[in-house]
Amino acid sequence: RALKPFGVRIGGHYGLVRCAADPFGGPPLLLGKAAATPLEVLPSVPPDAIHVTEDFAAALHAGADAGRPRTEYVGDLPTGEVDSETRLFALKP
């Protein structure tokens, strides 16, 4: 009998963030635009999929290794800025 998928969705981005201590004693906080990008990507990701930005896909393939996942272009996500979109790629095994 086949297992039913969990409907897990993952959005990923590669970029620079600033790390700051949480003033309330929680885990460190990641600050900056790059920290917010995965949350912007996530609503567009279908269940049981991983979508990453072009920056993530490029970093993944820099010095590519045969054992790494491959990426497939899936489309552009509007960013809310005029004439600006984020290119999205699906991560495949």
Coordinates of C-alpha atoms in Angstrom, one line a residue:
R1 CA 0.0 0.0 0.0
A2 CA 1.4 3.4 -1.0
L3 CA 2.0 6.0 1.7
K4 CA -0.1 9.2 1.5
P5 CA 1.9 12.4 1.0
F6 CA 2.1 14.7 4.0
G7 CA 1.6 17.9 2.0
V8 CA 4.9 19.4 3.2
R9 CA 6.0 22.6 1.4
I10 CA 9.4 24.2 1.5
G11 CA 10.5 27.5 0.2
G12 CA 14.2 28.3 0.1
H13 CA 16.5 31.2 -0.7
Y14 CA 20.3 31.8 -0.6
G15 CA 21.4 35.3 0.6
L16 CA 23.1 37.3 3.2
V17 CA 21.4 38.0 6.5
R18 CA 22.3 39.6 9.8
C19 CA 22.1 37.5 12.9
A20 CA 21.0 39.2 16.1
A21 CA 20.4 38.0 19.6
D22 CA 16.7 37.8 20.6
P23 CA 16.2 40.3 23.4
F24 CA 13.7 37.9 25.0
G25 CA 16.1 35.0 25.2
G26 CA 14.8 33.0 22.3
P27 CA 16.9 31.7 19.4
P28 CA 19.0 34.1 17.3
L29 CA 17.0 36.3 14.9
L30 CA 17.8 36.5 11.1
L31 CA 17.3 40.0 9.8
G32 CA 17.3 41.5 6.3
K33 CA 15.5 41.0 3.0
A34 CA 17.1 37.6 2.4
A35 CA 15.6 36.3 5.7
A36 CA 12.0 37.2 4.5
T37 CA 12.3 35.8 1.0
P38 CA 11.5 32.1 1.9
L39 CA 8.3 33.3 3.5
E40 CA 7.4 35.2 0.4
V41 CA 8.0 32.1 -1.8
L42 CA 6.2 29.6 0.5
P43 CA 2.6 30.4 -0.4
S44 CA 3.2 29.6 -4.1
V45 CA 4.7 26.2 -3.3
P46 CA 2.3 23.3 -4.0
P47 CA 2.0 20.4 -1.4
D48 CA 4.9 18.0 -1.4
A49 CA 7.3 20.3 -3.3
I50 CA 10.4 22.4 -2.7
H51 CA 10.7 25.7 -4.5
V52 CA 13.9 27.8 -4.3
T53 CA 14.9 31.1 -5.7
E54 CA 17.3 31.6 -8.6
D55 CA 20.1 32.5 -6.1
F56 CA 19.6 29.2 -4.3
A57 CA 19.6 27.2 -7.5
A58 CA 22.8 29.0 -8.7
A59 CA 24.6 28.4 -5.4
L60 CA 23.5 24.7 -5.5
H61 CA 25.0 24.2 -8.9
A62 CA 28.2 26.1 -8.3
G63 CA 30.8 23.4 -8.5
A64 CA 28.0 20.9 -9.3
D65 CA 28.4 17.4 -8.1
A66 CA 26.5 14.4 -9.7
G67 CA 24.9 13.6 -6.3
R68 CA 23.2 17.0 -5.9
P69 CA 19.5 17.5 -6.6
R70 CA 18.6 19.1 -10.0
T71 CA 16.4 22.1 -10.4
E72 CA 13.6 22.9 -12.9
Y73 CA 12.4 26.4 -13.7
V74 CA 8.7 26.7 -12.6
G75 CA 7.9 30.4 -13.1
D76 CA 8.2 33.9 -11.8
L77 CA 6.8 35.2 -8.5
P78 CA 5.8 38.9 -8.4
T79 CA 7.6 40.6 -5.5
G80 CA 5.3 43.6 -5.0
E81 CA 7.9 45.9 -6.4
V82 CA 7.4 47.6 -9.8
D83 CA 8.7 45.4 -12.7
S84 CA 10.3 42.9 -10.2
E85 CA 9.9 39.2 -10.0
T86 CA 11.6 36.3 -8.3
R87 CA 12.5 33.4 -10.6
L88 CA 11.5 30.1 -8.9
F89 CA 12.9 26.6 -9.4
A90 CA 11.6 23.2 -8.2
L91 CA 14.2 21.1 -6.4
K92 CA 14.1 17.6 -7.8
P93 CA 16.0 14.4 -6.6

